[in-house]
Structure formats: structure tokens, C-alpha cells
Amino acid sequence: MLDRLRLALMRRLEVLSGQVSPAQAPVTVPADIEPIRAQGNAFIAEGNMVEAEACFRAALKIKSDDTPTLVCLGFVLKEQHRLSEARVVLRRAIDASKQAPDEYEMHYLLGQISEQQGDLVDAAKNYRESLRLNPDFSLACKDLCQIHETLGESHAIRELLIQSVALSPNCADYRVWLADVCESENDFQGIVDHLTVAVSLGVRTVHAYRGLGGALCRIGKVTEGMQTLALAEAIDPKLAYETHFQVGFYHLKSGNSQRGLYHMQSSIALRPDVLPAHSAVLMTLSYAENGGANSYSDAAKRFSEAVKSQITQPLPDRQVPDSQKSGMPGTKLRVGFVSGDLCGHPVGFFLNDVVKNLDRTQFHLVAYSNTPAIDHDRTTESLKVHFDTWCPIRHLSDDAAAALVASHNIDILFDLGGHTGENRLAVFARRPAPTQVTWLGYWASTGLEEMDYIIGDPVSSPLDTTEWFSEKVYRLPHSRLCMEAPKTSREFPIAQPPGQKNAYITFSSFQQSRYTTVMLLSVLSKFMSAVPQFRLRLLSRAFGIPLLPY
């Protein structure tokens, strides 16, 4: 970024010193300053900041309030890491500028200085002022977004970019960044909306084509999405894996497990380190009728190998203070829960009824939420009440999330997702806690050696399936699930049961169609044979999704 700024500043200084033709009439400057400043510019281009500083100070002895020279000196001092001196000089430049057109750059430089000094609040203040003076100045917007990300203020990033788009609708950078925010929240329609505009404004990057093509596939426009992904592949042929992944995801969503597996496995063959493709394969094999334990175990091993290949540096040894050591008098067991479904989702419902019944004098509970902000709801707020600490980790890398967990000295860390969509199993592969358990949101093995236990029951993990798991199976006697009856203040009148009114009983299944296998239907057919008045109602979004021929 500093290199980009230096180039931008050099171009502006060249205009002021007469080396290129300015777009506007130049500011009148005493003739004897121009060659001095031009020499300073030349030293900046060479990276010789010491000589550049000497030139600008000499020019300021002739005209002490010359704004361009003050800005140049401030920039040179910043590049030499003399930040306090640079701040004073840039403040002088602002005072002398009298709201000059380039004042926004002065505030941007001040923001960079504050950020380097660790004062993010003042940095954000200056970046905002820079944007107020020049809404098209995308560098300031980008740095302000990064500050919000560092502070965990993801909502502020979206608000800032929406405001920036409103003020500068033709700024392609804002559209691309807002699409990135939408991607982090699984807002695929938002991705399509913003990247479509960005492409119309001339953006022709792999990042834009890849994001737009993938999002088009996710909202059902697969043919258009594949055409767009082909544009990305034309720039970078290695991206063929992405086309397979997106088409495979569509097939799985529409209930075509066989075609979905083919494309996901093709994606892995082209790029083995794409973990979501591995998880999609394992999720599908966990209920596939022709998969078998061996196929699942082999796929789980490949996933484990892919995760380990991404770990470059292990976490440092735990340093647990006595006040947090479990078993010490007065200490609590520190338990963490990692999930992307801490919302109105079955995982959220089941977890809520468990944690609210835990003895808080014995447990210190920490939630590590990978839940998209767009999914936050009343269940999210209800869950927060039962945790001592709530940590959003969606914006963190696997390394950073694992380091965060390790810093909390967690005794037992629960994974609540397995290989479902928003999982963070790669965090567990880094072993941030001494005991790691998978439970609740998934029923099969994660494949990770670092996952110590899986909580099961006689139905979801029968005794004869123990060899299928890389984890030690801890079976609860009846069910691994726990849920209280829903409560409501509303009154519901008791009506006549539909079976009495219709003279037949209706059984319903509202799950995803990919779970409705031939084996399941054969079981349901036995009900229909035993109960002549039996009716079956299947409801799934996938029934409205067109099938693809490829």
C-alpha cells in the first residue's frame, strides 16, 4: 500500500513541479522553490529520503507555509518512521491548506501514521475525514475497512461500503469489496448484484469473475455462472476446480448426489487443499447408500491430509496460569463451543437447552461463532446470555482462530458442525485445546486424529460401527440430542386432528431431498402397506430446482 501511495504522491508532486501537464491550473509558487522541490521529488523516486528531506526543508525556509512542500516533508518523515515529527508537519499542512482540494491526502497520511502508532481510533477518524473530503478515494475506504475488521466490527464494514457506494456508485473498488462482505455472509444475491456492476464498470479480474460465477451458481443460474467462471479460467486455467465445485454444490442442493460427488471429487483432484469440497464429499458419503464405510474412511483420511498440509507452524505450548488450571480450588472448567449455526438452526435450538442448564459455578463457557451475520436472530441473542464470552471468528483465519482459542486456555473444545457447511474443523487440526470433542451437528467421523471424542448414541453410532470413527465414541444411553419443548406466550386453540377430519393419517418429511434415499423410501413403503389410509407428504426446496444435464 505504501508503494501505491508513494507512486500516487509522486505523480501529484510531478504535476505541482511542472514535470507533467496538470489537469488544472497550477498553484502559483515562488520560482526559486520549484527546482528545490523537483530535486526532492527525484530523491523520493530513488528512495533517498534523507536527501529528499533536506530539499523540502530548504524549500520551507523560503516559504514556510507552502502546503505541497509540507505534505512532501510529512510523507518523507513517515517513510523514515519518524511518525511524531511527520504528524506535526502534516497538521501544519492542513492548517495552511485552507481546504485545498488535496487536503484529503493529508488526512489519509495522518491516518496511516496513527495506525502505525497503534491508535486505531484516531486512524479511523482521519480516514473518515479523508473520505468525506473525497468519497472516491478508495485507499482510505479500504484502510478504514481493515481497521473495522481488526476491531471485529463486521457490521460497520458493510455500513461503510453501502454508504460509499451511495456516494460513489461508479467506484468499482467499492462494489468488489462490498461483494466480499456479502460472500462472508453467504449473501449470494448481493454478490451477484455488486459484481455485475463492477464488471460493467470495467473490472476484468479473476477475483471478480470467480466470485460472480460462483454466486450465480449458488442462486440457481448455473449456465450463466459456468460461462462467467470460464472467463476466470481463461485468465487462470488453474481455476477449473472452482467450476467443478460450484456445479457439484448445485447438484447436491438439487438432490443429485451422484453427479454432485463426481464434480466435488473432480474439484479435489485438481486442487486437493480445497477443504469445503472434502467436507461436501464426506457429508454426502455419510448418507449415501452405495458409499460404504471404506469409501468414507478413505475420504476422511484425504481430508485430514489436506488439513495438515496447510499447517506451517504449530501452536506454542500452553501457558496456563494457576487461576485457570482446572482442578485447582475455586477454578471452573473452561469449555468452548465452535459452530457456524448459533442461530435459528437445529444446532442452536438443541444447544440452547443444554447450556442454560449447566451449573455456571462449575463451568466457564466460551462461544466461538462462525455464524454469518445475516443469520443472527433471536436464538443467537438467547444463546449469548448463557456464555461468559462470545467470540466471532468468521473473519479469522484458521491459524488466528486457533491462536485465539489457545489464548483462552480452554480445557474442552466442542465442534458442533462436523462436515456441515460452516464448519471450522481446520481449527481443531491445530490442537488449540487439550481435549477436543465433536457433537450435535454431525453424526459421522471428522477424520481428524486431533479430535479425541465423538458423542453418539446406540442409534446414530451403533456398537458395530466403532471402527468407522477416527475418534473414540462416547455413547449416551438413549440419545445424543437434548431439547426442551418449545415455549410461547401465544395461545393456540386445540382443533380437531387432521387424521380424524380426513379419515387418513399424513406422515411428512420436510428435510433436504438428498436425504430421501431409496432405502428410506423402502422403509416408508412398509408404513404405506401396513396402513392403507396412509398419506406421505414430502416437502423440500430442491423439488423446485431444475436438474442439470451435466
Coordinates of C-alpha atoms in Angstrom, one line a residue:
M1 CA 0.0 0.0 0.0
L2 CA 2.9 2.4 0.8
D3 CA 4.3 1.7 -2.6
R4 CA 1.0 2.6 -4.2
L5 CA 0.7 5.8 -2.1
R6 CA 4.3 6.7 -3.0
L7 CA 3.5 6.4 -6.7
A8 CA 0.4 8.4 -6.4
L9 CA 2.2 11.1 -4.4
M10 CA 5.0 11.2 -6.9
R11 CA 2.5 11.7 -9.7
R12 CA 0.9 14.5 -7.9
L13 CA 4.3 16.1 -7.0
E14 CA 5.3 15.9 -10.6
V15 CA 2.2 17.9 -11.6
L16 CA 2.9 20.5 -9.0
S17 CA 6.6 20.8 -10.0
G18 CA 5.7 21.2 -13.7
Q19 CA 7.2 17.8 -14.9
V20 CA 3.8 16.8 -16.4
S21 CA 0.9 18.8 -17.7
P22 CA -1.6 19.4 -14.9
A23 CA -5.3 18.9 -15.3
Q24 CA -6.0 22.2 -13.5
A25 CA -4.1 25.5 -13.4
P26 CA -1.1 25.1 -11.1
V27 CA -0.8 26.9 -7.8
T28 CA 1.5 29.9 -8.0
V29 CA 4.7 29.2 -6.2
P30 CA 7.8 31.3 -5.9
A31 CA 10.1 30.4 -8.8
D32 CA 13.1 29.5 -6.5
I33 CA 11.1 26.8 -4.7
E34 CA 10.1 24.8 -7.8
P35 CA 13.6 23.4 -8.6
I36 CA 14.3 22.6 -5.0
R37 CA 11.0 20.6 -4.7
A38 CA 11.7 18.9 -8.1
Q39 CA 15.0 17.7 -6.7
G40 CA 13.3 16.4 -3.6
N41 CA 10.8 14.5 -5.8
A42 CA 13.7 13.0 -7.7
F43 CA 15.2 11.8 -4.4
I44 CA 11.9 10.2 -3.4
A45 CA 11.8 8.3 -6.7
E46 CA 15.3 7.0 -5.9
G47 CA 14.3 6.1 -2.3
N48 CA 16.7 8.6 -0.9
M49 CA 14.6 10.0 1.9
V50 CA 17.4 11.8 3.7
E51 CA 18.3 14.0 0.7
A52 CA 14.6 14.5 -0.1
E53 CA 14.1 15.8 3.4
A54 CA 16.9 18.2 3.1
C55 CA 15.5 19.6 -0.2
F56 CA 12.0 20.1 1.3
R57 CA 13.3 21.8 4.5
A58 CA 15.3 24.1 2.3
A59 CA 12.2 25.0 0.3
L60 CA 10.3 25.7 3.5
K61 CA 12.9 28.2 4.6
I62 CA 11.9 30.2 1.6
K63 CA 8.1 29.7 2.0
S64 CA 7.2 28.1 5.4
D65 CA 3.5 27.6 4.7
D66 CA 3.8 26.0 1.2
T67 CA 1.3 23.2 1.5
P68 CA 2.6 20.8 -1.2
T69 CA 6.1 21.0 0.3
L70 CA 4.8 20.4 3.8
V71 CA 2.9 17.3 2.6
C72 CA 6.1 16.1 0.8
L73 CA 8.1 16.5 4.0
G74 CA 5.4 14.8 6.1
F75 CA 5.5 11.8 3.7
V76 CA 9.3 11.6 3.8
L77 CA 9.3 11.7 7.6
K78 CA 6.6 9.0 7.7
E79 CA 8.7 6.8 5.4
Q80 CA 11.6 7.2 7.8
H81 CA 9.3 6.1 10.7
R82 CA 9.7 9.5 12.4
L83 CA 6.0 9.4 13.0
S84 CA 5.6 12.1 15.6
E85 CA 7.5 14.6 13.5
A86 CA 5.5 13.7 10.4
R87 CA 2.3 14.2 12.3
V88 CA 3.3 17.8 13.3
V89 CA 4.3 18.7 9.8
L90 CA 1.1 17.3 8.3
R91 CA -1.0 19.2 10.8
R92 CA 0.8 22.4 9.6
A93 CA -0.1 21.5 6.1
I94 CA -3.8 21.1 6.9
D95 CA -3.7 24.5 8.7
A96 CA -2.0 26.1 5.7
S97 CA -4.1 24.4 3.1
K98 CA -7.3 26.4 3.7
Q99 CA -9.4 23.5 2.5
A100 CA -7.3 22.8 -0.6
P101 CA -8.5 20.1 -3.0
D102 CA -5.8 17.8 -1.9
E103 CA -6.5 18.1 1.9
Y104 CA -8.0 14.5 1.8
E105 CA -4.5 13.1 1.2
M106 CA -3.1 14.9 4.3
H107 CA -5.8 13.2 6.5
Y108 CA -5.0 9.9 4.8
L109 CA -1.3 10.2 5.7
L110 CA -2.3 11.2 9.3
G111 CA -4.5 8.1 9.4
Q112 CA -1.6 5.9 8.3
I113 CA 0.7 7.4 11.0
S114 CA -1.9 6.8 13.7
E115 CA -2.4 3.3 12.5
Q116 CA 1.3 2.6 12.7
Q117 CA 1.4 4.1 16.2
G118 CA -1.4 1.7 17.2
D119 CA -4.0 4.5 17.7
L120 CA -6.8 2.9 15.6
V121 CA -9.4 5.3 16.8
D122 CA -7.6 8.3 15.5
A123 CA -6.6 6.5 12.3
A124 CA -10.3 5.7 11.7
K125 CA -11.2 9.4 12.4
N126 CA -8.7 10.6 9.8
Y127 CA -9.7 8.0 7.2
R128 CA -13.3 9.0 7.6
E129 CA -12.4 12.7 7.1
S130 CA -10.4 11.8 4.0
L131 CA -13.4 10.0 2.6
R132 CA -15.7 12.9 3.5
L133 CA -13.5 15.2 1.5
N134 CA -13.1 12.8 -1.4
P135 CA -15.6 10.0 -1.5
D136 CA -13.9 8.4 -4.5
F137 CA -10.6 7.9 -2.5
S138 CA -10.8 4.1 -2.2
L139 CA -7.5 3.7 -0.4
A140 CA -8.9 5.4 2.6
C141 CA -12.0 3.3 2.5
K142 CA -10.0 0.1 2.2
D143 CA -7.8 1.0 5.2
L144 CA -10.9 2.0 7.3
C145 CA -12.5 -1.3 6.5
Q146 CA -9.3 -3.1 7.7
I147 CA -9.5 -1.2 11.0
H148 CA -13.1 -2.3 11.5
E149 CA -12.1 -5.9 10.7
T150 CA -9.3 -5.7 13.2
L151 CA -11.8 -4.5 15.8
G152 CA -14.3 -7.2 14.9
E153 CA -16.8 -4.7 13.6
S154 CA -18.0 -6.5 10.6
H155 CA -21.4 -4.7 10.6
A156 CA -19.5 -1.4 10.3
I157 CA -17.7 -2.6 7.2
R158 CA -21.0 -3.3 5.4
E159 CA -22.4 0.1 6.5
L160 CA -19.3 2.0 5.4
L161 CA -19.3 0.3 1.9
I162 CA -23.0 0.8 1.4
Q163 CA -22.6 4.5 2.2
S164 CA -19.5 4.7 -0.1
V165 CA -21.4 3.0 -3.0
A166 CA -24.3 5.5 -2.5
L167 CA -21.8 8.5 -2.7
S168 CA -19.7 7.0 -5.5
P169 CA -21.8 4.5 -7.4
N170 CA -19.3 4.2 -10.2
C171 CA -16.3 3.3 -8.0
A172 CA -15.6 -0.3 -8.9
D173 CA -13.5 -1.0 -5.9
Y174 CA -16.4 -0.3 -3.5
R175 CA -18.5 -2.8 -5.4
V176 CA -15.9 -5.5 -5.3
W177 CA -15.3 -5.0 -1.6
L178 CA -19.0 -5.0 -0.8
A179 CA -19.3 -8.2 -2.7
D180 CA -16.6 -9.7 -0.5
V181 CA -18.6 -8.7 2.5
C182 CA -21.7 -10.4 1.0
E183 CA -19.6 -13.5 0.4
S184 CA -18.6 -13.7 4.1
E185 CA -22.3 -13.6 5.0
N186 CA -23.4 -16.1 2.3
D187 CA -25.4 -13.3 0.6
F188 CA -25.1 -14.7 -2.9
Q189 CA -27.7 -12.4 -4.4
G190 CA -25.7 -9.4 -3.0
I191 CA -22.5 -10.8 -4.6
V192 CA -24.3 -11.0 -8.0
D193 CA -25.7 -7.5 -7.7
H194 CA -22.4 -5.8 -6.9
L195 CA -20.0 -7.8 -9.1
T196 CA -22.4 -7.4 -12.0
V197 CA -22.0 -3.6 -11.6
A198 CA -18.2 -3.9 -11.1
V199 CA -17.8 -5.9 -14.3
S200 CA -20.0 -3.3 -16.2
L201 CA -17.6 -0.7 -14.9
G202 CA -14.6 -2.4 -16.4
V203 CA -13.4 -4.9 -13.8
R204 CA -11.9 -7.9 -15.6
T205 CA -10.1 -9.7 -12.8
V206 CA -10.0 -13.4 -11.8
H207 CA -11.4 -12.5 -8.4
A208 CA -14.4 -10.7 -9.8
Y209 CA -15.2 -13.4 -12.4
R210 CA -14.7 -16.2 -9.9
G211 CA -16.9 -14.6 -7.3
L212 CA -19.7 -13.7 -9.7
G213 CA -19.7 -17.1 -11.4
G214 CA -19.8 -18.9 -8.1
A215 CA -22.6 -16.7 -6.8
L216 CA -24.6 -17.2 -9.9
C217 CA -24.4 -20.9 -9.5
R218 CA -25.5 -20.6 -5.9
I219 CA -28.7 -18.8 -6.8
G220 CA -29.5 -21.3 -9.5
K221 CA -28.2 -19.6 -12.6
V222 CA -25.7 -22.3 -13.3
T223 CA -25.3 -21.9 -17.0
E224 CA -24.6 -18.2 -16.7
G225 CA -22.4 -19.0 -13.7
M226 CA -20.3 -21.5 -15.7
Q227 CA -19.9 -19.0 -18.5
T228 CA -18.6 -16.4 -16.1
L229 CA -16.3 -19.0 -14.4
A230 CA -15.0 -19.8 -17.9
L231 CA -13.8 -16.2 -18.1
A232 CA -11.9 -16.6 -14.9
E233 CA -10.4 -19.9 -16.2
A234 CA -9.3 -18.1 -19.4
I235 CA -7.2 -15.8 -17.2
D236 CA -6.1 -18.5 -14.8
P237 CA -6.6 -22.1 -16.0
K238 CA -5.9 -23.5 -12.5
L239 CA -9.4 -22.2 -11.5
A240 CA -11.1 -25.2 -13.3
Y241 CA -11.5 -26.7 -9.8
E242 CA -13.9 -23.8 -8.9
T243 CA -16.3 -24.7 -11.7
H244 CA -16.4 -28.3 -10.6
F245 CA -17.0 -27.2 -7.0
Q246 CA -19.9 -24.8 -7.8
V247 CA -21.6 -27.2 -10.2
G248 CA -21.2 -30.0 -7.7
F249 CA -22.7 -27.9 -5.0
Y250 CA -25.7 -27.2 -7.2
H251 CA -26.2 -30.9 -7.9
L252 CA -26.1 -31.7 -4.2
K253 CA -28.5 -28.9 -3.4
S254 CA -31.0 -30.3 -6.0
G255 CA -30.7 -33.8 -4.6
N256 CA -28.5 -35.4 -7.3
S257 CA -25.9 -36.9 -5.0
Q258 CA -24.1 -39.0 -7.7
R259 CA -23.4 -36.0 -10.0
G260 CA -22.6 -33.9 -7.0
L261 CA -20.0 -36.4 -5.8
Y262 CA -18.4 -36.6 -9.3
H263 CA -17.9 -32.8 -9.5
M264 CA -16.7 -32.4 -5.9
Q265 CA -14.2 -35.2 -6.4
S266 CA -13.0 -33.7 -9.7
S267 CA -12.5 -30.4 -7.8
I268 CA -10.4 -32.2 -5.2
A269 CA -8.3 -33.9 -7.9
L270 CA -7.5 -30.5 -9.4
R271 CA -6.8 -28.9 -6.1
P272 CA -6.6 -31.1 -3.0
D273 CA -6.4 -28.3 -0.5
V274 CA -9.9 -27.0 -1.0
L275 CA -11.4 -28.1 2.3
P276 CA -15.1 -27.3 1.6
A277 CA -15.0 -29.8 -1.3
H278 CA -13.7 -32.5 1.0
S279 CA -16.4 -31.8 3.5
A280 CA -19.1 -31.9 0.8
V281 CA -17.9 -35.3 -0.2
L282 CA -17.9 -36.6 3.3
M283 CA -21.3 -35.1 4.1
T284 CA -22.7 -36.9 1.0
L285 CA -21.0 -40.2 1.7
S286 CA -22.4 -40.2 5.3
Y287 CA -25.8 -40.9 4.0
A288 CA -25.1 -42.3 0.5
E289 CA -26.4 -45.9 0.1
N290 CA -23.5 -47.1 -2.1
G291 CA -20.7 -45.3 -0.3
G292 CA -19.8 -47.7 2.5
A293 CA -17.6 -47.3 5.4
N294 CA -14.4 -47.8 3.4
S295 CA -15.2 -45.0 1.0
Y296 CA -16.0 -42.7 3.9
S297 CA -12.8 -43.6 5.8
D298 CA -10.6 -43.1 2.7
A299 CA -12.2 -39.7 2.0
A300 CA -11.8 -38.8 5.7
K301 CA -8.1 -39.6 5.5
R302 CA -7.7 -37.4 2.4
F303 CA -9.4 -34.6 4.3
S304 CA -7.1 -35.0 7.3
E305 CA -4.0 -34.9 5.0
A306 CA -5.3 -31.8 3.2
V307 CA -5.8 -30.0 6.5
K308 CA -2.3 -31.0 7.8
S309 CA -0.7 -29.8 4.6
Q310 CA -1.9 -26.3 5.4
I311 CA -0.4 -26.1 8.9
T312 CA 3.0 -24.5 8.7
Q313 CA 3.7 -23.6 12.3
P314 CA 2.3 -25.4 15.4
L315 CA 0.8 -23.5 18.3
P316 CA 3.2 -22.7 21.2
D317 CA 2.9 -24.8 24.3
R318 CA 0.0 -23.8 26.6
Q319 CA 0.9 -21.5 29.5
V320 CA -2.0 -21.8 31.9
P321 CA -2.0 -19.5 35.0
D322 CA -2.9 -21.2 38.3
S323 CA -6.1 -19.2 38.4
Q324 CA -7.3 -21.0 35.3
K325 CA -6.0 -24.5 35.9
S326 CA -8.9 -27.0 36.1
G327 CA -9.0 -28.9 39.3
M328 CA -7.5 -26.1 41.4
P329 CA -9.7 -24.8 44.2
G330 CA -12.2 -22.2 43.0
T331 CA -11.5 -22.7 39.3
K332 CA -14.0 -23.5 36.7
L333 CA -13.8 -26.0 33.8
R334 CA -13.3 -23.8 30.7
V335 CA -15.4 -25.2 27.9
G336 CA -15.6 -23.8 24.3
F337 CA -18.1 -24.4 21.5
V338 CA -17.3 -23.8 17.8
S339 CA -20.2 -23.5 15.5
G340 CA -21.5 -21.7 12.4
D341 CA -25.1 -22.4 13.4
L342 CA -25.6 -20.4 16.5
C343 CA -28.9 -19.1 15.3
G344 CA -32.4 -20.4 14.4
H345 CA -31.0 -23.7 13.4
P346 CA -31.4 -27.2 15.0
V347 CA -27.9 -26.8 16.4
G348 CA -28.9 -23.5 18.0
F349 CA -32.1 -24.9 19.4
F350 CA -30.5 -28.0 20.9
L351 CA -27.5 -26.2 22.3
N352 CA -29.6 -23.5 23.9
D353 CA -31.5 -26.1 26.0
V354 CA -28.2 -27.7 27.1
V355 CA -26.1 -24.7 28.1
K356 CA -28.9 -22.9 30.0
N357 CA -29.0 -25.9 32.4
L358 CA -25.3 -26.1 33.1
D359 CA -24.0 -25.1 36.6
R360 CA -22.3 -21.8 35.9
T361 CA -20.4 -22.0 39.2
Q362 CA -18.6 -25.1 37.7
F363 CA -18.2 -24.0 34.0
H364 CA -16.8 -21.0 32.2
L365 CA -18.4 -21.1 28.7
V366 CA -17.0 -19.6 25.6
A367 CA -18.7 -19.5 22.2
Y368 CA -16.7 -19.2 19.0
S369 CA -19.2 -18.2 16.4
N370 CA -18.7 -18.8 12.7
T371 CA -22.3 -17.9 12.1
P372 CA -22.9 -15.5 9.2
A373 CA -24.0 -12.1 10.4
I374 CA -27.0 -12.3 8.1
D375 CA -28.2 -15.4 10.1
H376 CA -28.1 -13.7 13.5
D377 CA -31.6 -13.8 15.1
R378 CA -33.5 -14.2 18.4
T379 CA -31.9 -17.6 19.0
T380 CA -28.4 -16.0 18.7
E381 CA -29.3 -13.4 21.3
S382 CA -30.8 -16.1 23.5
L383 CA -27.7 -18.1 23.3
K384 CA -25.4 -15.2 24.2
V385 CA -27.0 -14.9 27.6
H386 CA -25.6 -18.3 28.6
F387 CA -22.0 -17.7 27.7
D388 CA -19.3 -15.9 29.6
T389 CA -17.5 -14.9 26.4
W390 CA -18.8 -14.7 22.8
C391 CA -16.1 -14.5 20.1
P392 CA -16.9 -14.1 16.4
I393 CA -14.3 -16.0 14.4
R394 CA -15.8 -15.9 10.9
H395 CA -13.3 -13.1 9.9
L396 CA -10.3 -15.0 11.3
S397 CA -8.0 -17.4 9.5
D398 CA -7.7 -20.9 10.9
D399 CA -4.3 -20.0 12.4
A400 CA -5.7 -16.9 14.0
A401 CA -8.9 -18.7 15.3
A402 CA -6.8 -21.5 16.8
A403 CA -4.4 -19.0 18.5
L404 CA -7.5 -17.2 20.0
V405 CA -8.8 -20.4 21.4
A406 CA -5.4 -21.4 22.8
S407 CA -5.1 -17.9 24.4
H408 CA -8.3 -18.6 26.4
N409 CA -6.8 -21.8 27.9
I410 CA -9.9 -23.9 27.0
D411 CA -10.0 -27.3 28.7
I412 CA -12.6 -28.9 26.4
L413 CA -13.4 -27.6 22.9
F414 CA -16.6 -28.8 21.2
D415 CA -17.1 -28.9 17.5
L416 CA -20.8 -28.6 16.7
G417 CA -20.6 -28.8 12.9
G418 CA -18.6 -31.8 11.7
H419 CA -18.5 -31.6 7.9
T420 CA -21.6 -29.4 7.6
G421 CA -21.4 -26.1 5.7
E422 CA -20.0 -23.6 8.1
N423 CA -17.5 -25.9 9.9
R424 CA -14.1 -24.8 11.2
L425 CA -12.5 -28.3 11.6
A426 CA -9.2 -26.9 10.4
V427 CA -9.0 -25.0 13.7
F428 CA -9.2 -28.3 15.6
A429 CA -6.5 -29.8 13.5
R430 CA -4.2 -27.2 15.1
R431 CA -4.9 -28.7 18.6
P432 CA -5.8 -25.4 20.4
A433 CA -7.3 -27.4 23.4
P434 CA -6.1 -30.5 25.2
T435 CA -9.4 -32.3 24.8
Q436 CA -11.5 -31.9 21.7
V437 CA -14.9 -33.3 21.0
T438 CA -17.3 -33.3 18.1
W439 CA -21.1 -33.4 18.8
L440 CA -24.6 -32.4 17.9
G441 CA -24.5 -31.1 14.3
Y442 CA -23.0 -34.1 12.6
W443 CA -23.2 -37.9 13.2
A444 CA -20.2 -39.3 11.4
S445 CA -16.4 -39.2 11.9
T446 CA -14.5 -36.0 11.2
G447 CA -11.4 -38.0 10.2
L448 CA -9.1 -35.8 12.4
E449 CA -6.7 -37.6 14.7
E450 CA -6.8 -34.4 16.8
M451 CA -10.5 -34.9 17.5
D452 CA -10.4 -37.0 20.7
Y453 CA -14.1 -38.0 21.1
I454 CA -17.4 -38.0 19.3
I455 CA -20.6 -38.1 21.3
G456 CA -23.1 -40.6 19.9
D457 CA -25.8 -43.0 20.9
P458 CA -26.9 -46.5 20.1
V459 CA -28.9 -45.3 17.1
S460 CA -26.5 -42.9 15.4
S461 CA -23.4 -44.8 16.2
P462 CA -24.2 -48.5 16.9
L463 CA -21.5 -50.7 18.6
D464 CA -20.6 -52.4 15.4
T465 CA -19.6 -49.0 13.8
T466 CA -16.8 -48.1 16.2
E467 CA -14.1 -48.9 13.6
W468 CA -15.6 -46.3 11.3
F469 CA -14.5 -43.5 13.6
S470 CA -11.1 -41.9 14.0
E471 CA -12.4 -40.5 17.3
K472 CA -13.2 -42.5 20.5
V473 CA -17.0 -42.9 20.5
Y474 CA -18.7 -41.8 23.8
R475 CA -22.2 -43.2 23.6
L476 CA -25.0 -41.7 25.7
P477 CA -27.5 -44.3 26.7
H478 CA -30.6 -43.0 24.9
S479 CA -29.9 -40.1 22.6
R480 CA -27.1 -37.7 21.8
L481 CA -29.7 -34.9 21.5
C482 CA -31.4 -32.9 24.2
M483 CA -34.2 -30.4 23.7
E484 CA -37.0 -29.0 25.8
A485 CA -40.5 -28.4 24.5
P486 CA -40.7 -25.0 22.8
K487 CA -42.4 -22.4 24.9
T488 CA -44.6 -19.5 23.7
S489 CA -46.8 -16.9 25.3
R490 CA -49.3 -17.2 22.4
E491 CA -52.4 -19.3 22.8
F492 CA -53.2 -21.9 20.2
P493 CA -56.7 -23.3 20.0
I494 CA -57.0 -27.0 20.1
A495 CA -58.5 -28.1 16.9
Q496 CA -59.7 -31.5 15.6
P497 CA -56.7 -33.6 14.5
P498 CA -56.4 -33.7 10.7
G499 CA -56.5 -37.5 10.8
Q500 CA -60.0 -37.5 12.2
K501 CA -61.2 -35.0 9.8
N502 CA -59.6 -36.6 6.7
A503 CA -60.1 -40.3 7.7
Y504 CA -56.4 -40.9 7.0
I505 CA -53.0 -40.2 8.6
T506 CA -50.5 -38.0 6.9
F507 CA -46.8 -38.5 7.5
S508 CA -44.5 -35.7 6.4
S509 CA -40.8 -35.1 5.8
F510 CA -39.5 -31.5 5.4
Q511 CA -35.8 -32.3 5.1
Q512 CA -33.4 -31.8 2.2
S513 CA -34.3 -34.1 -0.7
R514 CA -30.8 -35.6 -0.8
Y515 CA -31.5 -37.4 2.5
T516 CA -34.6 -39.0 0.9
T517 CA -32.8 -42.1 -0.4
V518 CA -34.2 -45.3 -1.9
M519 CA -33.5 -47.1 1.5
L520 CA -35.6 -44.5 3.3
L521 CA -38.4 -44.7 0.8
S522 CA -38.4 -48.5 1.1
V523 CA -38.9 -48.2 4.9
L524 CA -41.7 -45.7 4.3
S525 CA -43.4 -48.1 1.8
K526 CA -43.8 -50.6 4.7
F527 CA -45.8 -48.0 6.5
M528 CA -48.0 -47.5 3.5
S529 CA -48.5 -51.2 3.2
A530 CA -49.4 -51.6 6.8
V531 CA -51.7 -48.6 7.0
P532 CA -54.0 -48.4 3.9
Q533 CA -55.1 -44.9 4.7
F534 CA -51.5 -43.7 4.9
R535 CA -50.5 -40.5 3.1
L536 CA -46.9 -39.2 2.7
R537 CA -46.1 -35.6 2.1
L538 CA -42.5 -34.7 1.1
L539 CA -41.5 -31.0 1.1
S540 CA -38.1 -29.7 0.0
R541 CA -36.8 -26.6 -1.8
A542 CA -34.9 -29.0 -4.1
F543 CA -38.1 -30.1 -5.7
G544 CA -38.3 -26.7 -7.3
I545 CA -34.7 -26.7 -8.6
P546 CA -34.2 -27.7 -12.3
L547 CA -31.9 -30.6 -12.9
L548 CA -28.8 -30.2 -15.0
P549 CA -27.8 -32.4 -17.9
Y550 CA -24.0 -32.1 -17.0

